[in-house]
Amino acid sequence: MSSVFSAGVQSLCPMLWCSVNMRLLKELEDSLLRELVTSTGNMLDNVELVHTLENTKAKAGEVAEKLKLGERTAAEIESNRDTYRPAAKRGAILFFVLAEMASINSMYQYSLAAYLEVCADSYSVIVRPAVL
């Protein structure tokens, strides 16, 4: 259950998970360096150092996979975001044109309902991409 939840949360906020994984990688590196600095004698005889090295190697592989997944997810989100940019641009143009028309003459003041109607009409003529 937690892996399904983790994967779901990771897909929702990949940048957060990217920073968490980067921090984990940094902590593993610091732990390994601490063990190397405090190690005395033959390094291969130091069981704790060997265990830390093996643990770091295994978790570093997992973190690298998660970082790659995060990069792919971020690229996919950016691609999906780009499909909505034309609609957002049109909406912004419509809003500011209608808002500024009141400065020409007060009879051109529009209500929110009128703005939404104009937006709905303009969005109905937009050619939608095949994949959304």
PDB file of C-alpha atoms in Angstrom:
ATOM      1  CA  MET A   1       0.000   0.000   0.000  1.00  0.00           C
ATOM      2  CA  SER A   2       2.737   2.478   0.900  1.00  0.00           C
ATOM      3  CA  SER A   3       4.543   1.958  -2.419  1.00  0.00           C
ATOM      4  CA  VAL A   4       1.305   2.671  -4.316  1.00  0.00           C
ATOM      5  CA  PHE A   5       0.720   5.751  -2.169  1.00  0.00           C
ATOM      6  CA  SER A   6       4.339   6.817  -2.573  1.00  0.00           C
ATOM      7  CA  ALA A   7       4.168   6.434  -6.363  1.00  0.00           C
ATOM      8  CA  GLY A   8       0.937   8.430  -6.470  1.00  0.00           C
ATOM      9  CA  VAL A   9       2.318  11.239  -4.348  1.00  0.00           C
ATOM     10  CA  GLN A  10       5.578  11.190  -6.305  1.00  0.00           C
ATOM     11  CA  SER A  11       3.716  11.694  -9.576  1.00  0.00           C
ATOM     12  CA  LEU A  12       1.830  14.652  -8.088  1.00  0.00           C
ATOM     13  CA  CYS A  13       4.868  16.570  -6.899  1.00  0.00           C
ATOM     14  CA  PRO A  14       8.021  15.300  -8.623  1.00  0.00           C
ATOM     15  CA  MET A  15      10.114  18.291  -7.615  1.00  0.00           C
ATOM     16  CA  LEU A  16       9.465  17.577  -3.919  1.00  0.00           C
ATOM     17  CA  TRP A  17      10.479  13.952  -4.335  1.00  0.00           C
ATOM     18  CA  CYS A  18      13.503  15.003  -6.339  1.00  0.00           C
ATOM     19  CA  SER A  19      14.707  17.190  -3.472  1.00  0.00           C
ATOM     20  CA  VAL A  20      13.958  14.430  -0.928  1.00  0.00           C
ATOM     21  CA  ASN A  21      15.966  11.940  -2.969  1.00  0.00           C
ATOM     22  CA  MET A  22      18.817  14.406  -3.428  1.00  0.00           C
ATOM     23  CA  ARG A  23      18.879  14.986   0.333  1.00  0.00           C
ATOM     24  CA  LEU A  24      18.895  11.213   0.960  1.00  0.00           C
ATOM     25  CA  LEU A  25      21.790  10.820  -1.466  1.00  0.00           C
ATOM     26  CA  LYS A  26      23.689  13.596   0.345  1.00  0.00           C
ATOM     27  CA  GLU A  27      23.032  11.969   3.737  1.00  0.00           C
ATOM     28  CA  LEU A  28      24.283   8.614   2.449  1.00  0.00           C
ATOM     29  CA  GLU A  29      27.396  10.265   1.078  1.00  0.00           C
ATOM     30  CA  ASP A  30      28.022  12.073   4.368  1.00  0.00           C
ATOM     31  CA  SER A  31      27.539   8.850   6.321  1.00  0.00           C
ATOM     32  CA  LEU A  32      30.004   7.006   4.111  1.00  0.00           C
ATOM     33  CA  LEU A  33      32.568   9.796   4.353  1.00  0.00           C
ATOM     34  CA  ARG A  34      32.169   9.906   8.155  1.00  0.00           C
ATOM     35  CA  GLU A  35      32.821   6.158   8.324  1.00  0.00           C
ATOM     36  CA  LEU A  36      35.883   6.504   6.093  1.00  0.00           C
ATOM     37  CA  VAL A  37      37.320   9.334   8.193  1.00  0.00           C
ATOM     38  CA  THR A  38      36.797   7.540  11.499  1.00  0.00           C
ATOM     39  CA  SER A  39      38.036   4.209  10.156  1.00  0.00           C
ATOM     40  CA  THR A  40      41.299   2.919  11.596  1.00  0.00           C
ATOM     41  CA  GLY A  41      43.361   0.014  10.417  1.00  0.00           C
ATOM     42  CA  ASN A  42      42.397  -2.149   7.458  1.00  0.00           C
ATOM     43  CA  MET A  43      39.201  -0.887   5.874  1.00  0.00           C
ATOM     44  CA  LEU A  44      38.113  -4.372   4.805  1.00  0.00           C
ATOM     45  CA  ASP A  45      38.161  -5.540   8.449  1.00  0.00           C
ATOM     46  CA  ASN A  46      35.800  -2.732   9.495  1.00  0.00           C
ATOM     47  CA  VAL A  47      32.406  -4.493   9.282  1.00  0.00           C
ATOM     48  CA  GLU A  48      30.434  -1.308   9.906  1.00  0.00           C
ATOM     49  CA  LEU A  49      32.249   0.486   7.094  1.00  0.00           C
ATOM     50  CA  VAL A  50      31.628  -2.390   4.665  1.00  0.00           C
ATOM     51  CA  HIS A  51      27.956  -2.483   5.707  1.00  0.00           C
ATOM     52  CA  THR A  52      27.646   1.289   5.247  1.00  0.00           C
ATOM     53  CA  LEU A  53      29.269   1.024   1.824  1.00  0.00           C
ATOM     54  CA  GLU A  54      26.910  -1.748   0.718  1.00  0.00           C
ATOM     55  CA  ASN A  55      23.888   0.141   2.079  1.00  0.00           C
ATOM     56  CA  THR A  56      24.985   3.336   0.348  1.00  0.00           C
ATOM     57  CA  LYS A  57      25.513   1.536  -2.943  1.00  0.00           C
ATOM     58  CA  ALA A  58      22.068  -0.093  -2.834  1.00  0.00           C
ATOM     59  CA  LYS A  59      20.223   3.074  -1.839  1.00  0.00           C
ATOM     60  CA  ALA A  60      22.169   5.182  -4.343  1.00  0.00           C
ATOM     61  CA  GLY A  61      20.903   2.903  -7.121  1.00  0.00           C
ATOM     62  CA  GLU A  62      17.322   3.275  -5.879  1.00  0.00           C
ATOM     63  CA  VAL A  63      17.685   7.041  -5.596  1.00  0.00           C
ATOM     64  CA  ALA A  64      19.151   7.279  -9.100  1.00  0.00           C
ATOM     65  CA  GLU A  65      16.147   5.376 -10.486  1.00  0.00           C
ATOM     66  CA  LYS A  66      13.743   7.646  -8.590  1.00  0.00           C
ATOM     67  CA  LEU A  67      15.549  10.744  -9.866  1.00  0.00           C
ATOM     68  CA  LYS A  68      15.270   9.487 -13.454  1.00  0.00           C
ATOM     69  CA  LEU A  69      11.569   8.809 -12.901  1.00  0.00           C
ATOM     70  CA  GLY A  70      11.195  12.307 -11.460  1.00  0.00           C
ATOM     71  CA  GLU A  71      12.874  13.830 -14.512  1.00  0.00           C
ATOM     72  CA  ARG A  72      10.589  11.894 -16.864  1.00  0.00           C
ATOM     73  CA  THR A  73       7.537  12.894 -14.843  1.00  0.00           C
ATOM     74  CA  ALA A  74       8.596  16.558 -14.823  1.00  0.00           C
ATOM     75  CA  ALA A  75       9.102  16.464 -18.604  1.00  0.00           C
ATOM     76  CA  GLU A  76       5.670  14.863 -19.053  1.00  0.00           C
ATOM     77  CA  ILE A  77       4.044  17.494 -16.842  1.00  0.00           C
ATOM     78  CA  GLU A  78       5.759  20.281 -18.785  1.00  0.00           C
ATOM     79  CA  SER A  79       4.579  18.758 -22.059  1.00  0.00           C
ATOM     80  CA  ASN A  80       1.003  18.553 -20.774  1.00  0.00           C
ATOM     81  CA  ARG A  81       1.244  22.101 -19.463  1.00  0.00           C
ATOM     82  CA  ASP A  82       2.293  23.335 -22.899  1.00  0.00           C
ATOM     83  CA  THR A  83      -0.927  22.009 -24.438  1.00  0.00           C
ATOM     84  CA  TYR A  84      -2.934  24.364 -22.227  1.00  0.00           C
ATOM     85  CA  ARG A  85      -0.837  27.491 -22.858  1.00  0.00           C
ATOM     86  CA  PRO A  86      -2.835  28.670 -25.924  1.00  0.00           C
ATOM     87  CA  ALA A  87      -6.102  28.468 -23.972  1.00  0.00           C
ATOM     88  CA  ALA A  88      -4.577  30.309 -21.024  1.00  0.00           C
ATOM     89  CA  LYS A  89      -3.201  33.000 -23.330  1.00  0.00           C
ATOM     90  CA  ARG A  90      -6.609  33.506 -24.979  1.00  0.00           C
ATOM     91  CA  GLY A  91      -8.307  33.653 -21.587  1.00  0.00           C
ATOM     92  CA  ALA A  92      -5.862  36.274 -20.343  1.00  0.00           C
ATOM     93  CA  ILE A  93      -6.288  38.372 -23.490  1.00  0.00           C
ATOM     94  CA  LEU A  94     -10.078  38.194 -23.236  1.00  0.00           C
ATOM     95  CA  PHE A  95     -10.048  39.127 -19.573  1.00  0.00           C
ATOM     96  CA  PHE A  96      -7.804  42.144 -19.965  1.00  0.00           C
ATOM     97  CA  VAL A  97      -9.555  43.378 -23.112  1.00  0.00           C
ATOM     98  CA  LEU A  98     -12.940  43.195 -21.399  1.00  0.00           C
ATOM     99  CA  ALA A  99     -11.560  44.757 -18.219  1.00  0.00           C
ATOM    100  CA  GLU A 100      -9.966  47.662 -20.099  1.00  0.00           C
ATOM    101  CA  MET A 101     -13.064  48.362 -22.196  1.00  0.00           C
ATOM    102  CA  ALA A 102     -14.584  50.056 -19.139  1.00  0.00           C
ATOM    103  CA  SER A 103     -11.823  52.684 -19.322  1.00  0.00           C
ATOM    104  CA  ILE A 104     -13.053  53.616 -22.822  1.00  0.00           C
ATOM    105  CA  ASN A 105     -16.627  54.109 -21.721  1.00  0.00           C
ATOM    106  CA  SER A 106     -18.494  53.031 -18.594  1.00  0.00           C
ATOM    107  CA  MET A 107     -21.189  51.324 -20.690  1.00  0.00           C
ATOM    108  CA  TYR A 108     -18.579  48.674 -21.549  1.00  0.00           C
ATOM    109  CA  GLN A 109     -18.368  47.361 -17.995  1.00  0.00           C
ATOM    110  CA  TYR A 110     -18.899  43.620 -18.017  1.00  0.00           C
ATOM    111  CA  SER A 111     -20.007  41.328 -15.242  1.00  0.00           C
ATOM    112  CA  LEU A 112     -18.311  38.076 -14.415  1.00  0.00           C
ATOM    113  CA  ALA A 113     -21.207  36.192 -16.003  1.00  0.00           C
ATOM    114  CA  ALA A 114     -20.721  38.107 -19.269  1.00  0.00           C
ATOM    115  CA  TYR A 115     -16.985  37.401 -19.188  1.00  0.00           C
ATOM    116  CA  LEU A 116     -17.586  33.698 -18.647  1.00  0.00           C
ATOM    117  CA  GLU A 117     -20.040  33.645 -21.537  1.00  0.00           C
ATOM    118  CA  VAL A 118     -17.501  35.292 -23.857  1.00  0.00           C
ATOM    119  CA  CYS A 119     -14.849  32.795 -22.686  1.00  0.00           C
ATOM    120  CA  ALA A 120     -17.174  29.840 -23.247  1.00  0.00           C
ATOM    121  CA  ASP A 121     -17.969  31.084 -26.758  1.00  0.00           C
ATOM    122  CA  SER A 122     -14.308  31.598 -27.613  1.00  0.00           C
ATOM    123  CA  TYR A 123     -13.292  28.197 -26.220  1.00  0.00           C
ATOM    124  CA  SER A 124     -15.972  26.466 -28.245  1.00  0.00           C
ATOM    125  CA  VAL A 125     -14.228  27.457 -31.497  1.00  0.00           C
ATOM    126  CA  ILE A 126     -10.735  26.406 -30.390  1.00  0.00           C
ATOM    127  CA  VAL A 127      -9.300  23.383 -32.175  1.00  0.00           C
ATOM    128  CA  ARG A 128      -8.421  20.942 -29.436  1.00  0.00           C
ATOM    129  CA  PRO A 129      -5.302  18.782 -29.591  1.00  0.00           C
ATOM    130  CA  ALA A 130      -5.899  15.085 -30.145  1.00  0.00           C
ATOM    131  CA  VAL A 131      -4.100  14.067 -26.942  1.00  0.00           C
ATOM    132  CA  LEU A 132      -5.030  15.676 -23.632  1.00  0.00           C
TER     133      LEU A 132
END
